[in-house]
């Protein structure tokens, strides 16, 4: 990916933690190339998206644990119709729901980098690609995905 | 303890709509549209609007009951209700909440209403122009998954993958709505037919959805007057009895970032059995179906999860001839629905069900006694209702 350092153009809404800070560890983790997902200290249940309580045992002691950024495509879409000014004339892009076997099969949403016209298949193994937006204000990072074994 | 049920206790006595417009084209304000639809429903029922003592809506309708009651000079306001949850998921729940209020003596005459004027307010299919995003949106919007089409396409994609559904099945759902709309002068797409070639050549919005798999966005309002079954029998219209209703969602349906455990779903698997149990109706008893089309893929999953056919039968069942009133075994969206009549957030599906039970539809199903209305799928909470004629009450 030399042509485009970022998969989608600048100008989309920038992710920030909520005023109560619930998801702050996730966004901070991405800045240092780490995927951080919630895992209950008491019952070891993985949980995503973030919440203040473990949905399995009701413990409030929900920790953030680093997870190897490897997964499988659980579902996907190729978006053609731009619905934000920043995407006007950008062309199609691929969104994937990725299942994380190293985190109890919770899922995360990201983009599948590479050829926007590539065939996409549910079940395909994918590897995380940390995408840093250092010049954005505020600076932030996203987690994208590439087909495992594909070139960067 | 008496059986806890709404079956046959209330009925829709009047229905009303405004003219339906393309989005942003209403000459009237959203609040005025709501008033017009309510007055039309009262006139249809033969009820003085001042007798309305309850209001029920959904999807954060901006037209609040206290203001409506004051504007209409209602003698008193007793029930002021909003079903939580966005999208069109609350349409049937709004009718159920109205019926519950009447059945339990909290109100006597409740109007279910929905009004939309998107020229005045933001559209659903555009992302809001904000600089930063937090919470649920932060986990998808920066990745370009921001609108319902983009997010729900992935739910349909998973279901289609799991069950081998062909694009032609989705196409048939769109074609049925458009075909019905050609006989409905109220429909925004009246006089604008759709055929297979036009569908196939239409652009992708978000795979697997073509342009014609996606609902319109419109301006307009619709309303229904509910009263007790006894009262409805004395009024001028043939009553459409509420036989049953159910709302909600399955286990952790609202988990964010694609983490709904049963992801490839319309969210009706736990809800539909409650509906059938209350209505004392089986899928085979249903004469006509109105199923909310935010996207055709949502209709597909809704019909399967309401037990109308198995997922593996979808490619055979979902054909245009089978979905059209007159020729079809599964007449679907007989007014044109969200795709081709008007995106009235699905309330137009309820008014159409009432017309079918009165024998007054533009695409009348012969001897329609039981009508299923499925509200917006894939959101949480969803809701669903069955209406029946006097004969269906048994
Ligand atoms: Zn726990």
Short mmCIF file of C-alpha atoms and ligand atoms in Angstrom, two decimals:
data_model
loop_
_atom_site.label_atom_id
_atom_site.label_comp_id
_atom_site.label_asym_id
_atom_site.label_seq_id
_atom_site.Cartn_x
_atom_site.Cartn_y
_atom_site.Cartn_z
CA UNK A 1 0.00 0.00 0.00
CA UNK A 2 2.34 2.73 -1.18
CA UNK A 3 -0.23 4.58 -3.27
CA UNK A 4 -2.54 5.31 -0.37
CA UNK A 5 -1.20 5.60 3.16
CA UNK A 6 -4.76 5.64 4.48
CA UNK A 7 -7.48 3.41 3.12
CA UNK A 8 -10.20 6.07 3.21
CA UNK A 9 -9.74 9.80 2.62
CA UNK A 10 -9.23 12.29 5.43
CA UNK A 11 -12.32 14.15 6.60
CA UNK A 12 -14.35 11.27 8.01
CA UNK A 13 -15.34 11.59 11.65
CA UNK A 14 -12.34 10.92 13.93
CA UNK A 15 -12.85 8.33 16.67
CA UNK A 16 -12.40 9.64 20.21
CA UNK A 17 -13.25 8.16 23.59
CA UNK A 18 -16.58 9.02 25.18
CA UNK A 19 -16.70 11.77 27.85
CA UNK A 20 -16.75 8.97 30.46
CA UNK A 21 -13.66 7.38 28.92
CA UNK A 22 -15.15 3.92 28.42
CA UNK A 23 -13.31 3.07 25.20
CA UNK A 24 -10.16 5.19 25.78
CA UNK A 25 -7.85 2.16 26.31
CA UNK A 26 -8.84 0.79 22.89
CA UNK A 27 -7.95 3.98 21.03
CA UNK A 28 -4.77 4.45 23.05
CA UNK A 29 -3.77 0.87 22.24
CA UNK A 30 -4.13 1.37 18.50
CA UNK A 31 -1.73 4.34 18.74
CA UNK A 32 1.01 1.89 19.89
CA UNK A 33 0.15 -0.89 17.41
CA UNK A 34 -1.85 -2.86 19.94
CA UNK A 35 -5.39 -4.21 19.62
CA UNK A 36 -6.94 -3.95 23.10
CA UNK A 37 -10.21 -5.76 23.76
CA UNK A 38 -12.20 -6.10 26.98
CA UNK A 39 -11.86 -9.31 28.98
CA UNK A 40 -13.44 -9.99 32.36
CA UNK A 41 -10.93 -10.45 35.21
CA UNK A 42 -13.40 -12.61 37.11
CA UNK A 43 -14.83 -15.00 34.48
CA UNK A 44 -12.50 -14.46 31.48
CA UNK A 45 -15.36 -13.65 29.10
CA UNK A 46 -14.26 -11.52 26.16
CA UNK A 47 -16.55 -8.62 25.32
CA UNK A 48 -16.90 -6.15 22.44
CA UNK A 49 -17.99 -3.31 22.03
CA UNK A 50 -16.84 -1.97 25.33
CA UNK A 51 -19.14 -1.79 28.34
CA UNK A 52 -18.70 -0.95 32.02
CA UNK A 53 -19.83 -4.39 33.14
CA UNK A 54 -19.16 -7.98 32.10
CA UNK A 55 -22.35 -9.23 30.42
CA UNK A 56 -21.64 -12.80 31.57
CA UNK A 57 -21.01 -12.41 35.33
CA UNK A 58 -21.80 -8.73 36.09
CA UNK A 59 -18.35 -8.01 37.41
CA UNK A 60 -17.22 -4.42 36.97
CA UNK A 61 -13.64 -5.62 36.89
CA UNK A 62 -13.41 -5.69 33.11
CA UNK A 63 -9.79 -5.52 31.96
CA UNK A 64 -8.27 -4.50 28.64
CA UNK A 65 -6.10 -7.21 27.14
CA UNK A 66 -3.88 -7.09 24.06
CA UNK A 67 -5.08 -9.42 21.33
CA UNK A 68 -3.09 -10.76 18.39
CA UNK A 69 -4.58 -8.93 15.39
CA UNK A 70 -5.53 -12.02 13.45
CA UNK A 71 -9.00 -13.07 12.47
CA UNK A 72 -11.44 -14.33 9.87
CA UNK A 73 -13.88 -12.41 7.70
CA UNK A 74 -17.29 -12.94 9.29
CA UNK A 75 -19.18 -10.70 6.87
CA UNK A 76 -18.45 -7.87 4.46
CA UNK A 77 -19.80 -5.34 2.01
CA UNK A 78 -18.38 -3.33 -0.84
CA UNK A 79 -19.75 0.20 -0.51
CA UNK A 80 -20.34 2.05 -3.78
CA UNK A 81 -22.63 4.90 -2.85
CA UNK A 82 -20.85 7.73 -1.00
CA UNK A 83 -22.78 8.98 2.01
CA UNK A 84 -20.28 11.47 3.39
CA UNK A 85 -18.77 14.51 1.70
CA UNK A 86 -15.25 13.13 2.27
CA UNK A 87 -16.14 10.05 0.17
CA UNK A 88 -17.61 11.87 -2.81
CA UNK A 89 -15.82 10.66 -5.97
CA UNK A 90 -13.62 8.34 -3.89
CA UNK A 91 -15.03 5.16 -5.42
CA UNK A 92 -15.88 1.84 -3.82
CA UNK A 93 -14.34 0.49 -0.63
CA UNK A 94 -14.64 -2.72 1.34
CA UNK A 95 -15.90 -2.97 4.92
CA UNK A 96 -15.37 -6.22 6.83
CA UNK A 97 -16.65 -7.65 10.08
CA UNK A 98 -13.71 -9.64 11.43
CA UNK A 99 -14.08 -12.42 13.99
CA UNK A 100 -11.18 -12.65 16.46
CA UNK A 101 -10.42 -16.26 17.49
CA UNK A 102 -7.82 -15.02 20.00
CA UNK A 103 -10.50 -13.02 21.82
CA UNK A 104 -13.39 -15.43 22.17
CA UNK A 105 -14.61 -14.76 18.63
CA UNK A 106 -15.75 -11.22 19.36
CA UNK A 107 -15.91 -9.15 16.19
CA UNK A 108 -14.50 -5.82 15.07
CA UNK A 109 -15.30 -3.67 12.04
CA UNK A 110 -12.59 -2.42 9.67
CA UNK A 111 -11.64 -2.09 6.02
CA UNK A 112 -10.05 -4.75 3.83
CA UNK A 113 -7.02 -3.11 2.25
CA UNK A 114 -5.80 -3.92 -1.25
CA UNK A 115 -7.68 -3.93 -4.53
CA UNK A 116 -11.17 -2.55 -3.93
CA UNK A 117 -12.47 -4.91 -6.63
CA UNK A 118 -10.95 -8.05 -5.12
CA UNK A 119 -13.29 -10.96 -4.51
CA UNK A 120 -14.12 -11.27 -0.82
CA UNK A 121 -15.07 -14.52 0.87
CA UNK A 122 -16.52 -15.10 4.30
CA UNK A 123 -14.10 -17.21 6.36
CA UNK A 124 -10.93 -15.82 4.79
CA UNK A 125 -8.08 -15.40 7.34
CA UNK A 126 -7.01 -11.76 7.72
CA UNK A 127 -4.21 -9.94 9.55
CA UNK A 128 -4.42 -6.53 11.16
CA UNK A 129 -2.73 -3.45 9.70
CA UNK A 130 -2.38 -0.46 12.04
CA UNK A 131 -3.18 2.73 10.18
CA UNK A 132 -1.83 5.85 11.88
CA UNK A 133 -3.30 9.27 11.24
CA UNK A 134 -0.56 11.30 12.86
CA UNK A 135 -1.34 14.53 11.07
CA UNK A 136 -5.04 14.48 11.89
CA UNK A 137 -6.39 16.63 14.70
CA UNK A 138 -6.73 14.82 17.01
CA UNK A 139 -4.11 12.26 15.92
CA UNK A 140 -5.56 8.75 16.00
CA UNK A 141 -5.11 5.25 14.64
CA UNK A 142 -7.40 2.73 12.99
CA UNK A 143 -7.10 -1.03 12.65
CA UNK A 144 -7.43 -2.24 9.06
CA UNK A 145 -7.16 -5.77 7.70
CA UNK A 146 -5.41 -7.53 4.84
CA UNK A 147 -5.83 -11.04 3.57
CA UNK A 148 -3.27 -13.09 5.52
CA UNK A 149 -0.14 -13.64 3.47
CA UNK A 150 -0.95 -10.77 1.09
CA UNK A 151 1.69 -8.09 0.58
CA UNK A 152 1.37 -4.88 2.59
CA UNK B 1 -55.52 -15.02 36.54
CA UNK B 2 -57.11 -14.10 33.22
CA UNK B 3 -55.12 -14.81 30.10
CA UNK B 4 -52.80 -11.86 29.50
CA UNK B 5 -53.45 -10.90 25.91
CA UNK B 6 -54.40 -8.05 23.60
CA UNK B 7 -56.19 -10.42 21.24
CA UNK B 8 -59.38 -8.86 19.91
CA UNK B 9 -59.56 -6.20 22.62
CA UNK B 10 -58.95 -3.23 20.36
CA UNK B 11 -59.35 -2.36 16.71
CA UNK B 12 -58.18 0.17 14.19
CA UNK B 13 -61.24 2.31 13.51
CA UNK B 14 -59.70 4.89 11.22
CA UNK B 15 -56.67 5.44 9.01
CA UNK B 16 -55.29 8.59 7.46
CA UNK B 17 -52.41 9.80 5.37
CA UNK B 18 -51.18 13.02 3.85
CA UNK B 19 -50.02 13.30 0.30
CA UNK B 20 -46.69 11.45 0.07
CA UNK B 21 -43.74 13.44 -1.25
CA UNK B 22 -40.18 12.81 -2.28
CA UNK B 23 -37.84 13.72 0.59
CA UNK B 24 -37.52 17.42 1.15
CA UNK B 25 -40.50 18.19 -1.13
CA UNK B 26 -43.29 18.65 1.39
CA UNK B 27 -44.73 22.16 1.21
CA UNK B 28 -45.94 21.70 4.79
CA UNK B 29 -44.04 21.51 8.06
CA UNK B 30 -43.58 18.16 9.75
CA UNK B 31 -45.93 19.11 12.60
CA UNK B 32 -48.62 20.25 10.17
CA UNK B 33 -48.28 16.96 8.28
CA UNK B 34 -48.86 15.06 11.55
CA UNK B 35 -52.00 17.11 12.23
CA UNK B 36 -53.32 16.53 8.71
CA UNK B 37 -52.84 12.75 8.93
CA UNK B 38 -54.51 12.62 12.35
CA UNK B 39 -57.50 14.64 11.13
CA UNK B 40 -57.83 12.36 8.10
CA UNK B 41 -57.78 9.28 10.34
CA UNK B 42 -60.46 10.81 12.59
CA UNK B 43 -62.63 11.66 9.59
CA UNK B 44 -62.22 8.11 8.30
CA UNK B 45 -63.31 6.74 11.67
CA UNK B 46 -66.08 9.25 12.23
CA UNK B 47 -64.52 10.40 15.49
CA UNK B 48 -64.15 13.97 16.74
CA UNK B 49 -60.39 14.67 17.05
CA UNK B 50 -61.09 16.24 20.46
CA UNK B 51 -61.92 12.74 21.70
CA UNK B 52 -58.34 11.55 21.20
CA UNK B 53 -56.90 10.99 24.68
CA UNK B 54 -53.73 9.12 23.77
CA UNK B 55 -50.83 9.40 21.35
CA UNK B 56 -48.35 6.69 20.44
CA UNK B 57 -45.34 6.94 18.17
CA UNK B 58 -41.83 5.56 17.61
CA UNK B 59 -38.38 6.28 16.23
CA UNK B 60 -38.01 9.53 18.17
CA UNK B 61 -40.85 11.24 16.34
CA UNK B 62 -40.31 14.95 16.87
CA UNK B 63 -44.01 15.83 17.16
CA UNK B 64 -44.76 15.53 20.83
CA UNK B 65 -48.14 14.45 22.18
CA UNK B 66 -48.62 17.43 24.54
CA UNK B 67 -48.26 19.85 21.63
CA UNK B 68 -50.52 17.75 19.41
CA UNK B 69 -53.18 17.53 22.13
CA UNK B 70 -53.07 21.29 22.66
CA UNK B 71 -53.17 22.00 18.93
CA UNK B 72 -56.15 19.71 18.43
CA UNK B 73 -57.99 20.90 21.54
CA UNK B 74 -58.21 17.38 22.93
CA UNK B 75 -60.42 17.32 26.00
CA UNK B 76 -57.73 15.58 28.00
CA UNK B 77 -54.43 13.79 27.48
CA UNK B 78 -54.07 10.44 29.26
CA UNK B 79 -51.49 8.43 27.30
CA UNK B 80 -48.33 10.00 25.89
CA UNK B 81 -46.13 7.24 24.55
CA UNK B 82 -42.92 6.72 22.61
CA UNK B 83 -41.45 3.34 21.74
CA UNK B 84 -37.69 3.43 22.30
CA UNK B 85 -35.37 2.55 19.45
CA UNK B 86 -34.56 3.96 16.06
CA UNK B 87 -35.29 3.03 12.50
CA UNK B 88 -38.75 1.75 11.73
CA UNK B 89 -38.47 -1.05 14.26
CA UNK B 90 -41.14 0.38 16.56
CA UNK B 91 -44.07 0.67 14.17
CA UNK B 92 -45.99 -2.38 15.35
CA UNK B 93 -44.95 -1.68 18.95
CA UNK B 94 -46.55 1.76 18.73
CA UNK B 95 -49.83 0.10 17.74
CA UNK B 96 -49.37 -2.48 20.51
CA UNK B 97 -48.66 0.20 23.11
CA UNK B 98 -51.81 2.04 22.05
CA UNK B 99 -53.82 -1.17 22.29
CA UNK B 100 -52.36 -1.96 25.70
CA UNK B 101 -53.35 1.45 27.00
CA UNK B 102 -56.92 0.99 25.79
CA UNK B 103 -57.17 -2.61 27.00
CA UNK B 104 -56.01 -1.64 30.49
CA UNK B 105 -58.24 1.40 30.80
CA UNK B 106 -55.50 3.99 30.60
CA UNK B 107 -57.01 5.65 27.54
CA UNK B 108 -60.01 5.26 25.26
CA UNK B 109 -59.03 6.65 21.89
CA UNK B 110 -55.37 6.50 20.92
CA UNK B 111 -53.81 7.71 17.71
CA UNK B 112 -50.70 6.00 16.36
CA UNK B 113 -48.82 8.44 14.15
CA UNK B 114 -45.57 9.11 12.34
CA UNK B 115 -44.55 12.25 10.51
CA UNK B 116 -41.41 12.98 8.53
CA UNK B 117 -40.29 16.11 6.69
CA UNK B 118 -36.67 15.64 5.84
CA UNK B 119 -36.35 19.01 4.17
CA UNK B 120 -36.70 20.44 7.65
CA UNK B 121 -34.51 17.84 9.31
CA UNK B 122 -31.56 15.59 8.53
CA UNK B 123 -31.81 12.54 6.27
CA UNK B 124 -31.27 9.00 7.48
CA UNK B 125 -29.05 8.00 4.57
CA UNK B 126 -26.37 10.64 5.11
CA UNK B 127 -23.71 10.70 7.77
CA UNK B 128 -23.90 13.71 10.03
CA UNK B 129 -21.18 16.33 9.38
CA UNK B 130 -19.33 15.99 12.68
CA UNK B 131 -15.58 16.23 13.29
CA UNK B 132 -15.26 13.53 15.92
CA UNK B 133 -17.29 10.51 16.90
CA UNK B 134 -17.39 8.43 20.05
CA UNK B 135 -19.26 5.43 21.43
CA UNK B 136 -20.82 2.89 19.08
CA UNK B 137 -20.32 5.10 16.03
CA UNK B 138 -16.56 5.33 16.60
CA UNK B 139 -16.27 1.58 16.05
CA UNK B 140 -17.72 1.72 12.54
CA UNK B 141 -18.08 5.23 11.07
CA UNK B 142 -14.34 5.97 10.61
CA UNK B 143 -14.25 2.75 8.54
CA UNK B 144 -17.00 4.03 6.26
CA UNK B 145 -19.77 1.90 7.81
CA UNK B 146 -22.00 4.80 8.71
CA UNK B 147 -25.47 4.47 7.22
CA UNK B 148 -28.09 1.75 7.62
CA UNK B 149 -27.44 0.48 4.07
CA UNK B 150 -23.76 0.01 4.79
CA UNK B 151 -24.23 -1.67 8.16
CA UNK B 152 -27.25 -3.85 7.39
CA UNK B 153 -25.86 -5.04 4.05
CA UNK B 154 -23.37 -7.04 6.11
CA UNK B 155 -26.16 -8.75 8.07
CA UNK B 156 -27.89 -9.71 4.82
CA UNK B 157 -24.55 -10.77 3.29
CA UNK B 158 -23.98 -13.24 6.11
CA UNK B 159 -27.51 -14.71 5.82
CA UNK B 160 -27.22 -14.99 2.04
CA UNK B 161 -23.87 -16.74 2.45
CA UNK B 162 -25.20 -19.16 5.07
CA UNK B 163 -28.28 -20.14 3.07
CA UNK B 164 -27.30 -19.85 -0.59
CA UNK B 165 -29.79 -17.07 -1.41
CA UNK B 166 -29.66 -15.75 -4.98
CA UNK B 167 -29.83 -12.09 -5.97
CA UNK B 168 -33.04 -12.93 -7.86
CA UNK B 169 -34.80 -13.52 -4.54
CA UNK B 170 -34.01 -9.98 -3.39
CA UNK B 171 -34.99 -8.68 -6.80
CA UNK B 172 -38.42 -10.31 -6.59
CA UNK B 173 -39.14 -8.44 -3.34
CA UNK B 174 -38.33 -5.12 -5.02
CA UNK B 175 -40.33 -5.98 -8.14
CA UNK B 176 -43.41 -6.91 -6.09
CA UNK B 177 -43.44 -3.53 -4.31
CA UNK B 178 -43.08 -1.64 -7.57
CA UNK B 179 -45.73 -3.72 -9.33
CA UNK B 180 -48.23 -3.08 -6.55
CA UNK B 181 -47.41 0.64 -6.55
CA UNK B 182 -48.47 0.90 -10.19
CA UNK B 183 -52.07 0.40 -9.08
CA UNK B 184 -51.80 2.72 -6.06
CA UNK B 185 -52.31 6.41 -6.88
CA UNK B 186 -50.96 7.36 -3.42
CA UNK B 187 -47.61 5.80 -4.27
CA UNK B 188 -44.62 8.02 -4.96
CA UNK B 189 -43.55 5.44 -7.59
CA UNK B 190 -47.02 5.33 -9.22
CA UNK B 191 -46.38 5.44 -12.96
CA UNK B 192 -42.71 4.52 -12.51
CA UNK B 193 -42.53 0.74 -13.01
CA UNK B 194 -39.51 -1.46 -12.39
CA UNK B 195 -38.52 -4.53 -14.38
CA UNK B 196 -35.79 -7.15 -14.08
CA UNK B 197 -33.48 -5.43 -16.52
CA UNK B 198 -33.76 -2.06 -14.79
CA UNK B 199 -33.04 -3.71 -11.43
CA UNK B 200 -30.07 -5.70 -12.77
CA UNK B 201 -28.58 -2.62 -14.42
CA UNK B 202 -29.07 -0.37 -11.40
CA UNK B 203 -25.98 0.67 -9.49
CA UNK B 204 -24.79 -1.00 -6.34
CA UNK B 205 -25.37 0.95 -3.14
CA UNK B 206 -23.67 -1.47 -0.78
CA UNK B 207 -23.33 -5.10 -1.89
CA UNK B 208 -25.61 -7.14 -1.93
CA UNK B 209 -27.98 -4.18 -2.26
CA UNK B 210 -28.66 -2.52 -5.58
CA UNK B 211 -30.36 0.86 -5.70
CA UNK B 212 -33.79 -0.78 -5.86
CA UNK B 213 -33.11 -2.92 -2.79
CA UNK B 214 -33.05 0.24 -0.69
CA UNK B 215 -36.02 2.20 0.61
CA UNK B 216 -36.84 5.69 -0.49
CA UNK B 217 -36.75 8.59 1.91
CA UNK B 218 -39.93 10.60 1.87
CA UNK B 219 -41.93 13.38 3.44
CA UNK B 220 -45.44 12.82 4.72
CA UNK B 221 -47.43 11.52 7.66
CA UNK B 222 -49.74 8.64 8.48
CA UNK B 223 -52.03 7.94 11.43
CA UNK B 224 -54.36 5.26 12.79
CA UNK B 225 -57.10 5.60 15.40
CA UNK B 226 -57.39 2.71 17.87
CA UNK B 227 -60.38 2.21 20.14
CA UNK B 228 -61.85 -0.70 22.10
CA UNK B 229 -63.34 -3.51 20.02
CA UNK B 230 -66.84 -2.69 21.33
CA UNK B 231 -66.52 0.94 20.34
CA UNK B 232 -65.12 0.04 16.91
CA UNK B 233 -68.20 -2.04 16.10
CA UNK B 234 -70.40 1.05 16.48
CA UNK B 235 -68.28 3.20 14.17
CA UNK B 236 -68.57 3.59 10.43
CA UNK B 237 -65.65 1.43 9.24
CA UNK B 238 -65.27 -2.33 9.33
CA UNK B 239 -62.95 -2.85 12.35
CA UNK B 240 -59.47 -4.24 11.89
CA UNK B 241 -58.89 -6.03 15.19
CA UNK B 242 -55.43 -6.29 16.67
CA UNK B 243 -55.02 -10.03 17.18
CA UNK B 244 -51.51 -9.92 18.55
CA UNK B 245 -48.28 -8.00 18.72
CA UNK B 246 -44.76 -8.47 20.02
CA UNK B 247 -41.61 -6.41 20.22
CA UNK B 248 -38.01 -6.72 21.35
CA UNK B 249 -34.94 -8.58 20.25
CA UNK B 250 -32.86 -11.67 20.96
CA UNK B 251 -29.96 -12.08 23.38
CA UNK B 252 -27.58 -9.10 23.20
CA UNK B 253 -29.03 -7.99 19.88
CA UNK B 254 -27.77 -4.47 20.57
CA UNK B 255 -24.14 -5.49 21.10
CA UNK B 256 -22.16 -3.00 19.02
CA UNK B 257 -19.58 -3.28 16.23
CA UNK B 258 -21.15 -6.36 14.64
CA UNK B 259 -21.26 -8.34 17.89
CA UNK B 260 -24.95 -9.28 17.87
CA UNK B 261 -24.44 -13.00 18.52
CA UNK B 262 -26.98 -14.00 15.86
CA UNK B 263 -25.66 -11.46 13.38
CA UNK B 264 -27.18 -12.64 10.09
CA UNK B 265 -30.71 -12.09 11.30
CA UNK B 266 -33.64 -9.69 11.14
CA UNK B 267 -33.94 -10.05 14.96
CA UNK B 268 -37.39 -11.67 14.86
CA UNK B 269 -36.47 -15.20 15.98
CA UNK B 270 -37.51 -14.60 19.58
CA UNK B 271 -40.21 -12.05 18.78
CA UNK B 272 -42.34 -13.86 16.17
CA UNK B 273 -43.26 -16.81 18.45
CA UNK B 274 -44.73 -14.36 21.00
CA UNK B 275 -46.75 -12.79 18.20
CA UNK B 276 -48.21 -16.07 16.97
CA UNK B 277 -48.97 -17.24 20.50
CA UNK B 278 -50.96 -14.11 21.31
CA UNK B 279 -52.73 -13.92 17.96
CA UNK B 280 -53.56 -17.66 18.03
CA UNK B 281 -52.56 -17.68 14.40
CA UNK B 282 -50.11 -19.89 12.52
CA UNK B 283 -48.05 -18.74 9.54
CA UNK B 284 -50.28 -20.75 7.20
CA UNK B 285 -53.32 -18.71 8.33
CA UNK B 286 -51.90 -15.41 7.08
CA UNK B 287 -53.60 -14.05 3.96
CA UNK B 288 -51.43 -11.03 3.23
CA UNK B 289 -48.05 -9.76 4.48
CA UNK B 290 -46.73 -6.22 4.82
CA UNK B 291 -43.02 -6.46 5.65
CA UNK B 292 -40.92 -3.36 6.23
CA UNK B 293 -38.40 -2.87 3.49
CA UNK B 294 -35.54 -0.79 4.74
CA UNK B 295 -33.68 -3.18 2.46
CA UNK B 296 -34.91 -6.26 0.60
CA UNK B 297 -32.46 -8.41 2.55
CA UNK B 298 -34.29 -7.44 5.74
CA UNK B 299 -37.59 -8.58 4.23
CA UNK B 300 -36.04 -11.91 3.25
CA UNK B 301 -34.85 -12.59 6.80
CA UNK B 302 -38.09 -11.28 8.37
CA UNK B 303 -40.25 -13.63 6.30
CA UNK B 304 -38.04 -16.61 7.18
CA UNK B 305 -37.98 -15.73 10.88
CA UNK B 306 -41.77 -15.39 10.86
CA UNK B 307 -41.95 -19.00 9.67
CA UNK B 308 -43.51 -18.20 6.31
CA UNK B 309 -40.92 -20.42 4.63
CA UNK B 310 -37.54 -21.97 5.36
CA UNK B 311 -34.39 -20.12 4.36
CA UNK B 312 -33.54 -22.96 2.01
CA UNK B 313 -36.87 -22.43 0.19
CA UNK B 314 -36.30 -18.71 -0.35
CA UNK B 315 -35.11 -18.97 -3.95
CA UNK B 316 -38.29 -20.86 -4.91
CA UNK B 317 -40.76 -18.83 -2.85
CA UNK B 318 -39.44 -15.36 -3.61
CA UNK B 319 -40.55 -14.93 -7.22
CA UNK B 320 -42.60 -12.04 -8.54
CA UNK B 321 -45.72 -14.07 -9.47
CA UNK B 322 -45.79 -15.60 -6.00
CA UNK B 323 -45.60 -12.22 -4.24
CA UNK B 324 -48.26 -10.36 -6.23
CA UNK B 325 -51.85 -9.96 -5.02
CA UNK B 326 -54.13 -12.07 -7.17
CA UNK B 327 -51.68 -14.64 -8.49
CA UNK B 328 -49.41 -15.20 -5.52
CA UNK B 329 -49.59 -17.48 -2.51
CA UNK B 330 -47.63 -14.92 -0.47
CA UNK B 331 -48.96 -11.48 -1.42
CA UNK B 332 -46.37 -9.03 -0.12
CA UNK B 333 -46.34 -5.25 0.38
CA UNK B 334 -49.54 -4.70 -1.55
CA UNK B 335 -49.45 -0.89 -1.43
CA UNK B 336 -45.89 -0.67 -2.69
CA UNK B 337 -44.49 -0.35 0.82
CA UNK B 338 -41.41 1.61 1.76
CA UNK B 339 -39.80 0.92 -1.60
CA UNK B 340 -42.49 2.24 -3.87
CA UNK B 341 -45.47 3.70 -1.99
CA UNK B 342 -43.81 5.87 0.62
CA UNK B 343 -41.16 5.56 3.29
CA UNK B 344 -43.55 6.52 6.07
CA UNK B 345 -41.33 4.58 8.42
CA UNK B 346 -43.60 1.59 7.90
CA UNK B 347 -46.81 3.08 9.25
CA UNK B 348 -48.12 2.92 5.68
CA UNK B 349 -47.81 -0.87 6.00
CA UNK B 350 -50.34 -0.80 8.86
CA UNK B 351 -52.82 1.39 6.99
CA UNK B 352 -52.49 -0.98 4.02
CA UNK B 353 -53.16 -4.02 6.23
CA UNK B 354 -56.33 -2.29 7.47
CA UNK B 355 -57.40 -1.58 3.87
CA UNK B 356 -56.89 -5.27 3.02
CA UNK B 357 -59.14 -6.33 5.90
CA UNK B 358 -61.77 -3.81 4.80
CA UNK B 359 -61.57 -5.11 1.21
CA UNK B 360 -60.43 -1.67 0.09
CA UNK B 361 -56.85 -2.14 -1.14
CA UNK B 362 -55.68 -1.06 -4.60
CA UNK B 363 -54.28 -4.60 -4.82
CA UNK B 364 -56.96 -6.47 -2.92
CA UNK B 365 -56.28 -10.02 -1.78
CA UNK B 366 -59.51 -12.03 -2.03
CA UNK B 367 -61.13 -12.71 1.35
CA UNK B 368 -58.25 -11.29 3.35
CA UNK B 369 -59.05 -11.97 7.01
CA UNK B 370 -55.59 -12.13 8.60
CA UNK B 371 -52.88 -9.57 7.85
CA UNK B 372 -49.32 -9.64 9.16
CA UNK B 373 -47.40 -6.37 9.52
CA UNK B 374 -43.67 -6.63 10.22
CA UNK B 375 -41.90 -3.46 11.36
CA UNK B 376 -38.32 -2.45 10.59
CA UNK B 377 -36.01 -5.48 10.69
CA UNK B 378 -32.37 -5.70 11.86
CA UNK B 379 -32.66 -2.89 14.41
CA UNK B 380 -33.37 -3.43 18.10
CA UNK B 381 -36.08 -3.46 19.29
CA UNK B 382 -38.07 -4.76 16.33
CA UNK B 383 -41.83 -5.30 16.43
CA UNK B 384 -44.56 -7.14 14.60
CA UNK B 385 -48.36 -7.33 14.63
CA UNK B 386 -51.26 -9.31 13.25
CA UNK B 387 -54.62 -7.74 12.46
CA UNK B 388 -57.78 -9.67 11.70
CA UNK B 389 -61.32 -9.21 10.48
CA UNK B 390 -64.44 -10.04 12.51
CA UNK B 391 -64.28 -13.53 10.94
CA UNK B 392 -60.70 -14.00 12.17
CA UNK B 393 -61.71 -13.25 15.77
CA UNK B 394 -63.44 -16.64 15.87
ZN1 LIG C 1 -17.32 -11.85 33.84
#
